């Protein structure tokens, strides 16, 4: 929400803008969404369905995103904050899909690229569940398309 869009911003007592600390988010909610994504990054973490949690691939005991983390976030920002994080993540996902679709469209102009994507599609089957070591498959596909 920009300053002029906020219902809490007032001309008499304006809320001062905070300096941007990093490139991960313009505001607190953006940085929170980025941190949640970092804790479930498939290049660093693996999802364990038995524990409903993400665990670090390099350290046996390190945990990523789990139910306790989400409970802490809910206590900190409440349901309205979770709705805001949900919207931010939705916008990020939609943008990512749009950019990937454009890249795939540009990259599949050759027969070799189309054949490589067919091999990638076959490596993800069956499509009824989460692929094992999906990060490896996706990294290979990105290398093929770049």
PDB file of C-alpha atoms in Angstrom:
ATOM      1  CA  UNK A   1       0.000   0.000   0.000  1.00  0.00           C
ATOM      2  CA  UNK A   2       1.451   3.333  -1.013  1.00  0.00           C
ATOM      3  CA  UNK A   3       1.261   6.300   1.351  1.00  0.00           C
ATOM      4  CA  UNK A   4      -1.513   8.006  -0.559  1.00  0.00           C
ATOM      5  CA  UNK A   5      -3.560   4.769  -0.628  1.00  0.00           C
ATOM      6  CA  UNK A   6      -3.398   4.121   3.112  1.00  0.00           C
ATOM      7  CA  UNK A   7      -6.446   4.764   5.254  1.00  0.00           C
ATOM      8  CA  UNK A   8      -4.085   5.450   8.168  1.00  0.00           C
ATOM      9  CA  UNK A   9      -2.090   8.205   6.425  1.00  0.00           C
ATOM     10  CA  UNK A  10      -3.115  11.724   7.340  1.00  0.00           C
ATOM     11  CA  UNK A  11      -2.018  15.182   6.167  1.00  0.00           C
ATOM     12  CA  UNK A  12      -2.046  16.498   9.753  1.00  0.00           C
ATOM     13  CA  UNK A  13       0.105  13.735  11.246  1.00  0.00           C
ATOM     14  CA  UNK A  14       1.750  11.798   8.398  1.00  0.00           C
ATOM     15  CA  UNK A  15       3.395   8.463   9.006  1.00  0.00           C
ATOM     16  CA  UNK A  16       7.027   8.987   7.988  1.00  0.00           C
ATOM     17  CA  UNK A  17       8.291   6.721   5.202  1.00  0.00           C
ATOM     18  CA  UNK A  18      10.873   4.181   6.297  1.00  0.00           C
ATOM     19  CA  UNK A  19      14.081   3.848   4.290  1.00  0.00           C
ATOM     20  CA  UNK A  20      14.371   0.772   2.092  1.00  0.00           C
ATOM     21  CA  UNK A  21      16.817  -1.535   3.859  1.00  0.00           C
ATOM     22  CA  UNK A  22      17.409  -4.081   1.125  1.00  0.00           C
ATOM     23  CA  UNK A  23      16.126  -5.315  -2.210  1.00  0.00           C
ATOM     24  CA  UNK A  24      13.926  -8.000  -0.646  1.00  0.00           C
ATOM     25  CA  UNK A  25      10.925  -5.854   0.103  1.00  0.00           C
ATOM     26  CA  UNK A  26       9.648  -2.328   0.133  1.00  0.00           C
ATOM     27  CA  UNK A  27       7.916  -2.755   3.483  1.00  0.00           C
ATOM     28  CA  UNK A  28       7.656  -5.132   6.427  1.00  0.00           C
ATOM     29  CA  UNK A  29       5.117  -7.416   4.758  1.00  0.00           C
ATOM     30  CA  UNK A  30       7.266  -7.756   1.638  1.00  0.00           C
ATOM     31  CA  UNK A  31      10.299  -8.659   3.734  1.00  0.00           C
ATOM     32  CA  UNK A  32       8.199 -11.142   5.732  1.00  0.00           C
ATOM     33  CA  UNK A  33       6.980 -12.809   2.522  1.00  0.00           C
ATOM     34  CA  UNK A  34      10.568 -12.985   1.248  1.00  0.00           C
ATOM     35  CA  UNK A  35      11.744 -14.591   4.493  1.00  0.00           C
ATOM     36  CA  UNK A  36       8.985 -17.221   4.322  1.00  0.00           C
ATOM     37  CA  UNK A  37      10.061 -18.005   0.761  1.00  0.00           C
ATOM     38  CA  UNK A  38      13.699 -18.213   1.858  1.00  0.00           C
ATOM     39  CA  UNK A  39      12.753 -20.748   4.559  1.00  0.00           C
ATOM     40  CA  UNK A  40      11.124 -22.973   1.933  1.00  0.00           C
ATOM     41  CA  UNK A  41      13.614 -22.508  -0.913  1.00  0.00           C
ATOM     42  CA  UNK A  42      13.827 -25.898  -2.684  1.00  0.00           C
ATOM     43  CA  UNK A  43      17.494 -25.311  -3.547  1.00  0.00           C
ATOM     44  CA  UNK A  44      18.374 -25.260   0.164  1.00  0.00           C
ATOM     45  CA  UNK A  45      15.492 -27.064   1.883  1.00  0.00           C
ATOM     46  CA  UNK A  46      13.623 -30.312   1.313  1.00  0.00           C
ATOM     47  CA  UNK A  47       9.970 -30.787   2.298  1.00  0.00           C
ATOM     48  CA  UNK A  48       9.279 -33.686   4.653  1.00  0.00           C
ATOM     49  CA  UNK A  49       5.564 -34.554   4.463  1.00  0.00           C
ATOM     50  CA  UNK A  50       5.770 -36.721   7.611  1.00  0.00           C
ATOM     51  CA  UNK A  51       6.689 -33.659   9.672  1.00  0.00           C
ATOM     52  CA  UNK A  52       4.899 -31.087   7.506  1.00  0.00           C
ATOM     53  CA  UNK A  53       8.097 -29.036   7.525  1.00  0.00           C
ATOM     54  CA  UNK A  54      11.016 -27.935   5.373  1.00  0.00           C
ATOM     55  CA  UNK A  55      14.466 -29.163   6.502  1.00  0.00           C
ATOM     56  CA  UNK A  56      17.897 -27.966   5.451  1.00  0.00           C
ATOM     57  CA  UNK A  57      19.622 -30.259   2.967  1.00  0.00           C
ATOM     58  CA  UNK A  58      23.103 -29.427   4.260  1.00  0.00           C
ATOM     59  CA  UNK A  59      22.563 -29.622   8.039  1.00  0.00           C
ATOM     60  CA  UNK A  60      20.712 -32.577   9.551  1.00  0.00           C
ATOM     61  CA  UNK A  61      18.950 -30.648  12.328  1.00  0.00           C
ATOM     62  CA  UNK A  62      18.357 -27.266  10.701  1.00  0.00           C
ATOM     63  CA  UNK A  63      14.681 -26.527  10.100  1.00  0.00           C
ATOM     64  CA  UNK A  64      13.152 -24.253   7.568  1.00  0.00           C
ATOM     65  CA  UNK A  65       9.500 -23.343   7.397  1.00  0.00           C
ATOM     66  CA  UNK A  66       7.277 -25.351   9.738  1.00  0.00           C
ATOM     67  CA  UNK A  67       4.021 -25.081  11.674  1.00  0.00           C
ATOM     68  CA  UNK A  68       5.680 -23.364  14.647  1.00  0.00           C
ATOM     69  CA  UNK A  69       7.050 -20.666  12.344  1.00  0.00           C
ATOM     70  CA  UNK A  70       3.625 -20.071  10.826  1.00  0.00           C
ATOM     71  CA  UNK A  71       2.019 -19.917  14.297  1.00  0.00           C
ATOM     72  CA  UNK A  72       4.581 -17.284  15.323  1.00  0.00           C
ATOM     73  CA  UNK A  73       3.847 -15.255  12.196  1.00  0.00           C
ATOM     74  CA  UNK A  74       0.094 -15.491  12.872  1.00  0.00           C
ATOM     75  CA  UNK A  75       0.582 -14.300  16.458  1.00  0.00           C
ATOM     76  CA  UNK A  76       2.772 -11.428  15.257  1.00  0.00           C
ATOM     77  CA  UNK A  77       0.676 -10.083  12.367  1.00  0.00           C
ATOM     78  CA  UNK A  78      -2.746 -11.636  12.973  1.00  0.00           C
ATOM     79  CA  UNK A  79      -5.199 -12.833  10.372  1.00  0.00           C
ATOM     80  CA  UNK A  80      -5.177  -9.505   8.442  1.00  0.00           C
ATOM     81  CA  UNK A  81      -1.387  -9.722   8.208  1.00  0.00           C
ATOM     82  CA  UNK A  82      -1.561 -13.294   6.936  1.00  0.00           C
ATOM     83  CA  UNK A  83      -4.059 -12.138   4.324  1.00  0.00           C
ATOM     84  CA  UNK A  84      -1.569  -9.461   3.260  1.00  0.00           C
ATOM     85  CA  UNK A  85       1.246 -12.015   3.019  1.00  0.00           C
ATOM     86  CA  UNK A  86      -1.075 -14.271   1.010  1.00  0.00           C
ATOM     87  CA  UNK A  87      -1.774 -11.452  -1.449  1.00  0.00           C
ATOM     88  CA  UNK A  88       1.902 -10.590  -1.796  1.00  0.00           C
ATOM     89  CA  UNK A  89       2.805 -14.239  -2.417  1.00  0.00           C
ATOM     90  CA  UNK A  90      -0.036 -14.492  -4.947  1.00  0.00           C
ATOM     91  CA  UNK A  91       1.232 -11.456  -6.847  1.00  0.00           C
ATOM     92  CA  UNK A  92       4.778 -12.833  -6.743  1.00  0.00           C
ATOM     93  CA  UNK A  93       3.628 -16.225  -8.064  1.00  0.00           C
ATOM     94  CA  UNK A  94       1.573 -14.639 -10.848  1.00  0.00           C
ATOM     95  CA  UNK A  95       4.531 -12.486 -11.891  1.00  0.00           C
ATOM     96  CA  UNK A  96       6.890 -15.489 -11.814  1.00  0.00           C
ATOM     97  CA  UNK A  97       4.535 -17.575 -13.962  1.00  0.00           C
ATOM     98  CA  UNK A  98       4.134 -14.704 -16.447  1.00  0.00           C
ATOM     99  CA  UNK A  99       7.908 -14.210 -16.744  1.00  0.00           C
ATOM    100  CA  UNK A 100       8.539 -17.960 -17.087  1.00  0.00           C
ATOM    101  CA  UNK A 101       5.848 -18.270 -19.782  1.00  0.00           C
ATOM    102  CA  UNK A 102       7.495 -15.439 -21.721  1.00  0.00           C
ATOM    103  CA  UNK A 103      10.935 -17.064 -21.385  1.00  0.00           C
ATOM    104  CA  UNK A 104       9.621 -20.464 -22.451  1.00  0.00           C
ATOM    105  CA  UNK A 105       7.873 -18.913 -25.440  1.00  0.00           C
ATOM    106  CA  UNK A 106      11.088 -17.168 -26.486  1.00  0.00           C
ATOM    107  CA  UNK A 107      13.272 -20.222 -25.822  1.00  0.00           C
ATOM    108  CA  UNK A 108      11.160 -22.795 -27.644  1.00  0.00           C
ATOM    109  CA  UNK A 109      11.618 -21.383 -31.101  1.00  0.00           C
ATOM    110  CA  UNK A 110      13.997 -24.230 -31.995  1.00  0.00           C
ATOM    111  CA  UNK A 111      13.301 -27.944 -32.297  1.00  0.00           C
ATOM    112  CA  UNK A 112      16.131 -28.770 -29.864  1.00  0.00           C
ATOM    113  CA  UNK A 113      14.548 -26.604 -27.166  1.00  0.00           C
ATOM    114  CA  UNK A 114      11.158 -28.261 -27.652  1.00  0.00           C
ATOM    115  CA  UNK A 115      12.758 -31.701 -27.375  1.00  0.00           C
ATOM    116  CA  UNK A 116      14.596 -30.659 -24.188  1.00  0.00           C
ATOM    117  CA  UNK A 117      11.311 -29.490 -22.660  1.00  0.00           C
ATOM    118  CA  UNK A 118       9.702 -32.813 -23.563  1.00  0.00           C
ATOM    119  CA  UNK A 119      12.482 -34.644 -21.678  1.00  0.00           C
ATOM    120  CA  UNK A 120      11.924 -32.276 -18.730  1.00  0.00           C
ATOM    121  CA  UNK A 121       8.178 -32.976 -18.767  1.00  0.00           C
ATOM    122  CA  UNK A 122       8.793 -36.727 -18.723  1.00  0.00           C
ATOM    123  CA  UNK A 123      11.190 -36.389 -15.755  1.00  0.00           C
ATOM    124  CA  UNK A 124       8.398 -34.822 -13.682  1.00  0.00           C
ATOM    125  CA  UNK A 125       5.942 -37.691 -14.187  1.00  0.00           C
ATOM    126  CA  UNK A 126       3.789 -38.906 -12.564  1.00  0.00           C
ATOM    127  CA  UNK A 127       2.038 -35.591 -12.139  1.00  0.00           C
ATOM    128  CA  UNK A 128      -0.127 -36.787  -9.237  1.00  0.00           C
ATOM    129  CA  UNK A 129       2.323 -35.657  -6.546  1.00  0.00           C
ATOM    130  CA  UNK A 130       5.356 -33.563  -5.774  1.00  0.00           C
ATOM    131  CA  UNK A 131       8.371 -34.699  -7.818  1.00  0.00           C
ATOM    132  CA  UNK A 132      11.242 -36.106  -5.789  1.00  0.00           C
ATOM    133  CA  UNK A 133      14.190 -33.741  -5.884  1.00  0.00           C
ATOM    134  CA  UNK A 134      12.152 -31.251  -7.875  1.00  0.00           C
ATOM    135  CA  UNK A 135      14.780 -28.558  -7.398  1.00  0.00           C
ATOM    136  CA  UNK A 136      17.241 -30.611  -9.448  1.00  0.00           C
ATOM    137  CA  UNK A 137      14.748 -31.011 -12.289  1.00  0.00           C
ATOM    138  CA  UNK A 138      13.845 -27.321 -12.272  1.00  0.00           C
ATOM    139  CA  UNK A 139      17.498 -26.230 -12.176  1.00  0.00           C
ATOM    140  CA  UNK A 140      18.205 -28.416 -15.217  1.00  0.00           C
ATOM    141  CA  UNK A 141      15.221 -26.921 -17.056  1.00  0.00           C
ATOM    142  CA  UNK A 142      16.375 -23.386 -16.277  1.00  0.00           C
ATOM    143  CA  UNK A 143      19.844 -24.237 -17.603  1.00  0.00           C
ATOM    144  CA  UNK A 144      18.289 -25.621 -20.782  1.00  0.00           C
ATOM    145  CA  UNK A 145      16.201 -22.499 -21.320  1.00  0.00           C
ATOM    146  CA  UNK A 146      18.873 -19.924 -20.552  1.00  0.00           C
TER     147      UNK A 146
END
